[in-house]
PDB file of C-alpha atoms in Angstrom:
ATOM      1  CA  UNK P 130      91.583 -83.828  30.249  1.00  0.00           C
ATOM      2  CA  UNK P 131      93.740 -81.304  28.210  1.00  0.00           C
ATOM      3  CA  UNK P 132      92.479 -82.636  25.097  1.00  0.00           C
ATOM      4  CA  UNK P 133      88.510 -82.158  26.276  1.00  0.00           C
ATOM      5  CA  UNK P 134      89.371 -78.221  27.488  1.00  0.00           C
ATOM      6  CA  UNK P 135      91.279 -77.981  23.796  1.00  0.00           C
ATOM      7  CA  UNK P 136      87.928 -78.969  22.307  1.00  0.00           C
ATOM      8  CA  UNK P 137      85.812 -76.622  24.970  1.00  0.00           C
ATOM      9  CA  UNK P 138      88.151 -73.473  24.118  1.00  0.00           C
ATOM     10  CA  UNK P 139      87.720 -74.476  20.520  1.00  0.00           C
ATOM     11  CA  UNK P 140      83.631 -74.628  20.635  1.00  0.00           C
ATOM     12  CA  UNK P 141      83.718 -71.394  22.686  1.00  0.00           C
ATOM     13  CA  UNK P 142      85.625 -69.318  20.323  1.00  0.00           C
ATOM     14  CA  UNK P 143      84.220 -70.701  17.361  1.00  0.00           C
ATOM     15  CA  UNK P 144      80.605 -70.172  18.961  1.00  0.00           C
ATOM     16  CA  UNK P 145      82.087 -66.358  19.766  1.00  0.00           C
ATOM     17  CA  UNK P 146      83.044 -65.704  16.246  1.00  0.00           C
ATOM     18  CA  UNK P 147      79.421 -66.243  14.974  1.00  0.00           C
ATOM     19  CA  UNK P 148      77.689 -63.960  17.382  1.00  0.00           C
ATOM     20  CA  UNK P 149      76.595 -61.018  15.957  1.00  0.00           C
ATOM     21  CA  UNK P 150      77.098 -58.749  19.242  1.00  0.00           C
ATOM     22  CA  UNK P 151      80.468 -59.845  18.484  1.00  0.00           C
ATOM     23  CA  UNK P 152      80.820 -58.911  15.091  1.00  0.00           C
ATOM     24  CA  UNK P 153      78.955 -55.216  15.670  1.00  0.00           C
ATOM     25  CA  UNK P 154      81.403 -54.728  18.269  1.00  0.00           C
ATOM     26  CA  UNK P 155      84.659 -55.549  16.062  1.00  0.00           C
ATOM     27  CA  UNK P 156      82.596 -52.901  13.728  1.00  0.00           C
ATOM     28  CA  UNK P 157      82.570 -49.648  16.214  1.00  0.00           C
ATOM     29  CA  UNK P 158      85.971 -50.454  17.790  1.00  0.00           C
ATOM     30  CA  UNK P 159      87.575 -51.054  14.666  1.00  0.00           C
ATOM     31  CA  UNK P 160      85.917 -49.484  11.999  1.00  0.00           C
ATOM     32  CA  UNK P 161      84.439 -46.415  13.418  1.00  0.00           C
ATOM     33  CA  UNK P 162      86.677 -46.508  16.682  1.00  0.00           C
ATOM     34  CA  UNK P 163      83.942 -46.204  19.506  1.00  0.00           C
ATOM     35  CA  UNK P 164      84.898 -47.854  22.665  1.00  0.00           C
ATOM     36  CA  UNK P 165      82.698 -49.950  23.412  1.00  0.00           C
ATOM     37  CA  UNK P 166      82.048 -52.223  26.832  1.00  0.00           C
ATOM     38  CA  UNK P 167      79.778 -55.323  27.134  1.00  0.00           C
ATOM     39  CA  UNK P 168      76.587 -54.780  29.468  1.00  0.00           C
ATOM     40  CA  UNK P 169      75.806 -57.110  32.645  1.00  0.00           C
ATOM     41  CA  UNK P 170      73.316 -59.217  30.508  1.00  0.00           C
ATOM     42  CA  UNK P 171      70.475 -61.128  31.521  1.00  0.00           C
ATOM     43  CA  UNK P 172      70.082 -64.272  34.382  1.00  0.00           C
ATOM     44  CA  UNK P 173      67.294 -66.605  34.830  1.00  0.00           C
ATOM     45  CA  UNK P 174      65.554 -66.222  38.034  1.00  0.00           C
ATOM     46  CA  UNK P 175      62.822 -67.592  39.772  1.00  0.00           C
ATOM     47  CA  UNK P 176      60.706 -68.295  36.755  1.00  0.00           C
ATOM     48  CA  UNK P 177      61.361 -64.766  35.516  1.00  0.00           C
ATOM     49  CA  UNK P 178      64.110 -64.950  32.525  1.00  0.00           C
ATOM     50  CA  UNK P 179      64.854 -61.211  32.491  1.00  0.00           C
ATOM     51  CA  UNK P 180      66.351 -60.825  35.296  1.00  0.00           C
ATOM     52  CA  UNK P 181      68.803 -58.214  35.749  1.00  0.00           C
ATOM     53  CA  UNK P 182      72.566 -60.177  35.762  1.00  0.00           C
ATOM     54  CA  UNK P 183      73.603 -57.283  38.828  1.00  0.00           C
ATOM     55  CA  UNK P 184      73.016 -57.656  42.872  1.00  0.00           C
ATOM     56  CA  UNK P 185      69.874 -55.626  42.536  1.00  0.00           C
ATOM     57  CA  UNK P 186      66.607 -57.319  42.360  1.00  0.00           C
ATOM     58  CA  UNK P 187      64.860 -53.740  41.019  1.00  0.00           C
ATOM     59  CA  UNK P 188      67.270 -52.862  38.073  1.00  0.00           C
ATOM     60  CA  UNK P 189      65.323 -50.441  36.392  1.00  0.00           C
ATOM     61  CA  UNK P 190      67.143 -51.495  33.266  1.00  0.00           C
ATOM     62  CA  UNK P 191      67.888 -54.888  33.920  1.00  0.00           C
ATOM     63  CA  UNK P 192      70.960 -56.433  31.168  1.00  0.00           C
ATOM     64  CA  UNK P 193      71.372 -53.308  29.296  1.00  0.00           C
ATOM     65  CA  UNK P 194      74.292 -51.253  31.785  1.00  0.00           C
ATOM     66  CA  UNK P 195      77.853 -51.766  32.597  1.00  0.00           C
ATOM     67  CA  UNK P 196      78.892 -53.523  35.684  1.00  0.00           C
ATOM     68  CA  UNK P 197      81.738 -55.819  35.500  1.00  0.00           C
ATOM     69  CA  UNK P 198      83.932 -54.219  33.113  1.00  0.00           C
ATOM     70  CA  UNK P 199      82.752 -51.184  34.548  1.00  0.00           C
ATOM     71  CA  UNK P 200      81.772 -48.416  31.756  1.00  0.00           C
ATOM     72  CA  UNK P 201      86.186 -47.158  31.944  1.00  0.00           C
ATOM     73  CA  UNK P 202      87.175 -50.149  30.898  1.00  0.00           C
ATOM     74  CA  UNK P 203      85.517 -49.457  27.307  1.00  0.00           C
ATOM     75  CA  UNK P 204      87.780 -49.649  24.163  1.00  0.00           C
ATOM     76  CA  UNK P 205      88.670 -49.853  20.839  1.00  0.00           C
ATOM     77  CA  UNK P 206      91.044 -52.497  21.049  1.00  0.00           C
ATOM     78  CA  UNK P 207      90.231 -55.647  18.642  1.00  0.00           C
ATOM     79  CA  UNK P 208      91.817 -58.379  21.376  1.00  0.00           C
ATOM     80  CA  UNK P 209      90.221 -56.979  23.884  1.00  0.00           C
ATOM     81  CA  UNK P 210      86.703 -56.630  21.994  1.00  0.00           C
ATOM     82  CA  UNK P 211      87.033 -60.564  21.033  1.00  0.00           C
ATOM     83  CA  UNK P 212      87.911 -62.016  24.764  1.00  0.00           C
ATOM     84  CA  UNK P 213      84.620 -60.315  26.020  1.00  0.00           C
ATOM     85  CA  UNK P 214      82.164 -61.365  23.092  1.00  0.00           C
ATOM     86  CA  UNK P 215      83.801 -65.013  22.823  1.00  0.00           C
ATOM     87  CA  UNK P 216      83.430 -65.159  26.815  1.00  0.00           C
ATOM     88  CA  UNK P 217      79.977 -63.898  26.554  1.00  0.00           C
ATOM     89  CA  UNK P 218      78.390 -63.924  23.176  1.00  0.00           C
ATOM     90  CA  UNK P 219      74.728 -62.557  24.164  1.00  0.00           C
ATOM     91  CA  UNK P 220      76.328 -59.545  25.879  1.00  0.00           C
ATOM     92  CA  UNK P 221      74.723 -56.239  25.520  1.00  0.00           C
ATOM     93  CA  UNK P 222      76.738 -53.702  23.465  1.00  0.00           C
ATOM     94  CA  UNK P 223      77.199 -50.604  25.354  1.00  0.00           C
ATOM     95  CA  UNK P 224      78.981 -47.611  23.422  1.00  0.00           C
ATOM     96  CA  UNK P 225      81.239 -45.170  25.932  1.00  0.00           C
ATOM     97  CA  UNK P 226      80.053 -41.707  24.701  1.00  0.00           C
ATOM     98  CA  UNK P 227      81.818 -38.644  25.141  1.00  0.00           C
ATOM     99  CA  UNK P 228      85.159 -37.510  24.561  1.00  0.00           C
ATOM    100  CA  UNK P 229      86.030 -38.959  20.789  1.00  0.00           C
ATOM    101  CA  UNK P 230      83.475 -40.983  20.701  1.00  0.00           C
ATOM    102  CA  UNK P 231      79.783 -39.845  19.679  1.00  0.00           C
ATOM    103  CA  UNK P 232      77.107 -38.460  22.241  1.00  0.00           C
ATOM    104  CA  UNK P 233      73.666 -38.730  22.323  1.00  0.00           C
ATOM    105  CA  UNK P 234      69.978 -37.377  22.733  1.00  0.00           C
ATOM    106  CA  UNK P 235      67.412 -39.545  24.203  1.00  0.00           C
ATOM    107  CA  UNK P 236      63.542 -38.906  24.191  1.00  0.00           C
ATOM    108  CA  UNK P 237      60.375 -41.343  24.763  1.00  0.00           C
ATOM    109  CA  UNK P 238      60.138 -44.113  22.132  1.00  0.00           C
ATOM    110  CA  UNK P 239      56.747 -41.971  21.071  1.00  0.00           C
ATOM    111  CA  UNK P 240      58.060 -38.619  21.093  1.00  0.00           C
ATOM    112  CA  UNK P 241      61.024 -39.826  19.377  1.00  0.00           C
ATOM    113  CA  UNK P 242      58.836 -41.985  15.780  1.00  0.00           C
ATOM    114  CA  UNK P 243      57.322 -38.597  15.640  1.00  0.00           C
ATOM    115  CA  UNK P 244      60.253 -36.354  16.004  1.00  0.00           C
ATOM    116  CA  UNK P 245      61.512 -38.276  12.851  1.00  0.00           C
ATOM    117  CA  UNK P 246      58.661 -37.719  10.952  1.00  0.00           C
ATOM    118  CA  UNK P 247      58.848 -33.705  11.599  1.00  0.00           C
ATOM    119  CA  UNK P 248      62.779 -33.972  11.125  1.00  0.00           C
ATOM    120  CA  UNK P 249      62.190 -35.550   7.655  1.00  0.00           C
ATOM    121  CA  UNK P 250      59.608 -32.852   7.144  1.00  0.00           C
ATOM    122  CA  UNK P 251      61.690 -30.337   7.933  1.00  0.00           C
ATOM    123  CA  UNK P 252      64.698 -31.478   5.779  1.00  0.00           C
ATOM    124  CA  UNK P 253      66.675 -31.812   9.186  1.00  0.00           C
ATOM    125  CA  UNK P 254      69.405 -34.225   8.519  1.00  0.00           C
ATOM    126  CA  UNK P 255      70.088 -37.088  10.922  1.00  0.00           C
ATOM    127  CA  UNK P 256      72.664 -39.506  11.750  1.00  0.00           C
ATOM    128  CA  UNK P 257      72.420 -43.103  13.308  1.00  0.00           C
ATOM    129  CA  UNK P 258      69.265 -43.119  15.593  1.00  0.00           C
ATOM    130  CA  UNK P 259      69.258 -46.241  18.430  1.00  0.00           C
ATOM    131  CA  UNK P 260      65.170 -47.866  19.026  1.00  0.00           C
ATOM    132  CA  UNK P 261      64.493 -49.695  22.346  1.00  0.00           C
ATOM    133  CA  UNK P 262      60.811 -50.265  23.310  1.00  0.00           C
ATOM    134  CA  UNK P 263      60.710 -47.192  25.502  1.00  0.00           C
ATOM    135  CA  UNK P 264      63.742 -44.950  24.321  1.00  0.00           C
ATOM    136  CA  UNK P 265      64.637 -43.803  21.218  1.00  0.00           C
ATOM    137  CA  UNK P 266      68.530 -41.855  21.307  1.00  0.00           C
ATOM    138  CA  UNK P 267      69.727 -40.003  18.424  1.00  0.00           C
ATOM    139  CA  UNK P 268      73.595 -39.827  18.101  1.00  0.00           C
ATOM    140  CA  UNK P 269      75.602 -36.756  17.353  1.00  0.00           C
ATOM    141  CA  UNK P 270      78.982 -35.438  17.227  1.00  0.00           C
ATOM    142  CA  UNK P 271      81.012 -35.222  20.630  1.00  0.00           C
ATOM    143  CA  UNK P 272      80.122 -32.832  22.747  1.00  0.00           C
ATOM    144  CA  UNK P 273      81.181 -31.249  26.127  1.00  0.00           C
ATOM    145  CA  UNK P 274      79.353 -30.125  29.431  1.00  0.00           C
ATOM    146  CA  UNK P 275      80.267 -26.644  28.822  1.00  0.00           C
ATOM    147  CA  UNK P 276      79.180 -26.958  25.324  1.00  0.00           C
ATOM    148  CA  UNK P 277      76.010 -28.794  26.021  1.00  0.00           C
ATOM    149  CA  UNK P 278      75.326 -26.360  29.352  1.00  0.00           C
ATOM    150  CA  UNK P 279      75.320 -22.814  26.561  1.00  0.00           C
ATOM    151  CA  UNK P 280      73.410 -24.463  24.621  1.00  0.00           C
ATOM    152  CA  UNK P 281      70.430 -25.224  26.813  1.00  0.00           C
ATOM    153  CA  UNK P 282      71.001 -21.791  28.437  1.00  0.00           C
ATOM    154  CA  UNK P 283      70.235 -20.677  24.943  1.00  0.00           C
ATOM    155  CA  UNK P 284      66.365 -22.577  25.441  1.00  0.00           C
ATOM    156  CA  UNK P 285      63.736 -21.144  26.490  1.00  0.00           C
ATOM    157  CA  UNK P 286      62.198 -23.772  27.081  1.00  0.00           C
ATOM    158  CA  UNK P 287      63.578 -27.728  27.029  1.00  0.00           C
ATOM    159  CA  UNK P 288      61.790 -30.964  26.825  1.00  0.00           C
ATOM    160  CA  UNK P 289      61.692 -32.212  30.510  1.00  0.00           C
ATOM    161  CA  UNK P 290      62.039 -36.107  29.001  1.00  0.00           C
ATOM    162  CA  UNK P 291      65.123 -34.725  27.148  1.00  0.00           C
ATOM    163  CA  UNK P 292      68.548 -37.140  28.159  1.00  0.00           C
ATOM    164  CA  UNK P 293      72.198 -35.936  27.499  1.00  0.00           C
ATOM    165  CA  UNK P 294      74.503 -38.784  27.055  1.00  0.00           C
ATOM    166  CA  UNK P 295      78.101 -37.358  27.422  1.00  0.00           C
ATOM    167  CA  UNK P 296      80.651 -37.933  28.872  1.00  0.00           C
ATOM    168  CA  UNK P 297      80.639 -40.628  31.024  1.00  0.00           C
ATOM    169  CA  UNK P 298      77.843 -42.043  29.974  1.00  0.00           C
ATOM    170  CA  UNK P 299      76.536 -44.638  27.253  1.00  0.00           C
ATOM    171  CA  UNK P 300      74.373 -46.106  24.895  1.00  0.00           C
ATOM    172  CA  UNK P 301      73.169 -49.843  24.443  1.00  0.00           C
ATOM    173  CA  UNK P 302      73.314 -50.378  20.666  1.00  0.00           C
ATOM    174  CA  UNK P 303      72.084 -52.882  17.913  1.00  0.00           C
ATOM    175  CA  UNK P 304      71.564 -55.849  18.222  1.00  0.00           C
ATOM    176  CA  UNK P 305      71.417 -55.949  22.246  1.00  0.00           C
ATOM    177  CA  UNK P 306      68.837 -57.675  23.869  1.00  0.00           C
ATOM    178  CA  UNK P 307      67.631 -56.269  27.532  1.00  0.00           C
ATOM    179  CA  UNK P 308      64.829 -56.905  29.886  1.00  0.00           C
ATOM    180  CA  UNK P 309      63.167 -53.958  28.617  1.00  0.00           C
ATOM    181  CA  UNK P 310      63.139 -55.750  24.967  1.00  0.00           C
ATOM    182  CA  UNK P 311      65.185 -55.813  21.885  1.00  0.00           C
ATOM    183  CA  UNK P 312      67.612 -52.735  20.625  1.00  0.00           C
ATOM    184  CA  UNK P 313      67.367 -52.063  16.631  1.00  0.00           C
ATOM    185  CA  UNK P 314      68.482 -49.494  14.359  1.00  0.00           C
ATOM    186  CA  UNK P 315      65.762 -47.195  13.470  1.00  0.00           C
ATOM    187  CA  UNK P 316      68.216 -45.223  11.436  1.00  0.00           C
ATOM    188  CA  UNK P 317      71.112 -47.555  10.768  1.00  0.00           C
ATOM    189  CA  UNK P 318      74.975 -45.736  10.232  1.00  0.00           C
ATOM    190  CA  UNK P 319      75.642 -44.790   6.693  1.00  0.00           C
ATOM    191  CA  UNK P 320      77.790 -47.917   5.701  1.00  0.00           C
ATOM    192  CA  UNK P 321      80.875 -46.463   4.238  1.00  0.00           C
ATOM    193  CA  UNK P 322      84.662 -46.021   5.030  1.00  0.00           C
ATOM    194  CA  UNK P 323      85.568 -44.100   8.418  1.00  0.00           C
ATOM    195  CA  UNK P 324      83.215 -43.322  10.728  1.00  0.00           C
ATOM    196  CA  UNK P 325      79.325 -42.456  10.466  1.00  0.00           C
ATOM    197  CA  UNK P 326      78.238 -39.300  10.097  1.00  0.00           C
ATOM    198  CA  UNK P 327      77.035 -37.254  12.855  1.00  0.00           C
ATOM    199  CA  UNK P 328      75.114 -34.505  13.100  1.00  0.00           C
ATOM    200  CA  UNK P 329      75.777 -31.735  15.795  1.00  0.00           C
ATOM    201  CA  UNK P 330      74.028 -32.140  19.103  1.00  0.00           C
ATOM    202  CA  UNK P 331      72.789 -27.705  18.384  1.00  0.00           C
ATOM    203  CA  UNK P 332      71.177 -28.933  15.274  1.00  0.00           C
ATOM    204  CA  UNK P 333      69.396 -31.826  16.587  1.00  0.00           C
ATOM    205  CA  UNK P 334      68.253 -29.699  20.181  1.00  0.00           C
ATOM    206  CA  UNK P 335      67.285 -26.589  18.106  1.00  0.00           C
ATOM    207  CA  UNK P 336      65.355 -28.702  16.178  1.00  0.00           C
ATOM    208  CA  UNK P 337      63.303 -30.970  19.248  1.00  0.00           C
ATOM    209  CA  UNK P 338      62.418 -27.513  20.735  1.00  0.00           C
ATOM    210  CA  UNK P 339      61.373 -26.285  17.599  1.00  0.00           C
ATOM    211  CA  UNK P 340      59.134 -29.014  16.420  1.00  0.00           C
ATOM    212  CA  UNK P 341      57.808 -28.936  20.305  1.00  0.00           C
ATOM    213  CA  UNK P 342      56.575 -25.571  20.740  1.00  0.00           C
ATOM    214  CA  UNK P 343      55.581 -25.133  17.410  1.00  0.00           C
ATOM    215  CA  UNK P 344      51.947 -26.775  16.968  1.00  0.00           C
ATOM    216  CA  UNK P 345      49.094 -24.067  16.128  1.00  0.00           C
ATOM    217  CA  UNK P 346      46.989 -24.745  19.077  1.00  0.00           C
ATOM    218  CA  UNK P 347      50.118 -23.600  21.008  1.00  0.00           C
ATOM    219  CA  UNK P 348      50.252 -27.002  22.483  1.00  0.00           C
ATOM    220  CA  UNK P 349      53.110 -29.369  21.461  1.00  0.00           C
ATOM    221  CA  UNK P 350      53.762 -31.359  18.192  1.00  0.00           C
ATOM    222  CA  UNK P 351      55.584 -34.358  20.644  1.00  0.00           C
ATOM    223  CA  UNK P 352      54.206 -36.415  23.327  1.00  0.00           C
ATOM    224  CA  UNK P 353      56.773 -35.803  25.858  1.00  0.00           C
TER     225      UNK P 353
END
C-alpha cells in the first residue's frame, strides 16, 4: 500500500511540475514577487462542465475567484506556490493586488481593444494588459484609496464601466481558464530581470477619460 501512494505522490508532483499555471505562478511569486492565490476552479455538473467549483449555483464568475485559500492567504512563497499548483494543476491564477503588489484598471473587452489602439496612437506607454472574453484590465503601479479617491475627484467625468482593483482585490491572470473562457496576455510583461514595468494608474485614467470624451461629434471614442 505504501509503495502504490509513493508512486501516486510521485505522478502527482511530477504531473504538477508540468502545468503551466504552475510554472506562471513560480514566475510572479518568485520573479516579480506578486502574491498570488489559486482560484476555486471549475466542477462538472449536470451536463454543464463550467460550473462554478463554490456553493453557489449563479457564480457570476464561475472558477475565476478565491474561495478556499481565501484571497489573504496569497503569497510569494515558492513552497507554498508548489503545494497548491501540484494539488491542483488547472487552478486559476489569481494575483492579490494592492499594497506591493501591482493594481489594476478594468474596462469592457471592447472598450478596452480600442483603448489600445488610441493609447498606441497617442504614444501612451503601457505595461502588462490581462484579456478575458468580456474584461480587459490594464496593470499599473500600486496604488492607494486615498490616492485613487484624488484622482477621480480630479474627473470630470469617469467611465461608469471603469473597475479599480486595489487593495483587496485581484486579478485572474494568464493562462487561467474560467467559465467565462480563457485568460491571455494581450500585452504580455516585458521579460527581463526584476519586476515588469508599470505604468502609473494617473497616466493610464487621464488617458481613458481623455480618449473618451474626446471624439468630434462630442460623443465618445470607447464603447463603454
Amino acid at each position: 500500500m505504501r509503495e502504490i501512494l509513493g508512486r501516486r505522490r510521485k505522478f502527482s508532483l511530477r504531473r504538477g511540475a508540468r502545468s503551466p499555471l504552475l510554472r506562471a505562478a513560480l514566475t510572479c511569486a518568485t520573479e516579480w514577487q506578486w502574491p498570488v492565490v489559486p482560484g476555486v476552479g471549475l466542477r462538472s455538473g449536470g451536463g454543464r462542465p463550467r460550473v462554478c467549483g463554490c456553493p453557489d449555483p449563479e457564480c457570476a464568475v464561475p472558477g475565476g475567484h478565491p474561495f478556499d485559500p481565501v484571497l489573504l492567504a496569497a503569497t510569494t512563497d515558492p513552497r507554498m506556490v508548489r503545494w497548491w499548483w501540484t494539488n491542483r494543476p488547472s487552478a486559476p491564477l489569481l494575483l492579490a493586488t494592492g499594497g506591493l503588489a501591482p493594481c489594476a484598471v478594468s474596462l469592457p473587452a471592447v472598450a478596452g481593444a480600442r483603448a489600445l489602439a488610441v493609447f498606441d496612437r497617442a504614444g501612451v506607454r503601457l505595461g502588462p494588459v490581462v484579456a478575458t472574453p468580456t474584461r480587459w484590465s490594464l496593470l499599473v503601479e500600486p496604488y492607494s484609496l486615498e490616492d485613487l479617491g484624488e484622482l477621480l475627484n480630479q474627473q470630470d467625468w469617469v467611465p461608469s464601466s471603469l473597475r479599480f482593483h486595489g487593495e483587496g482585490g485581484y486579478v485572474v491572470l494568464p493562462p487561467s481558464q474560467t467559465g467565462l473562457g480563457r485568460v491571455r496576455w494581450e500585452r504580455p510583461p516585458l521579460r527581463r530581470s526584476g519586476r515588469p514595468w508599470l505604468p502609473q494608474v494617473a497616466t493610464v485614467v487621464n488617458a481613458l477619460v481623455e480618449a473618451s470624451t474626446s471624439a468630434p461629434d462630442g460623443g465618445s471614442r470607447l464603447a463603454y
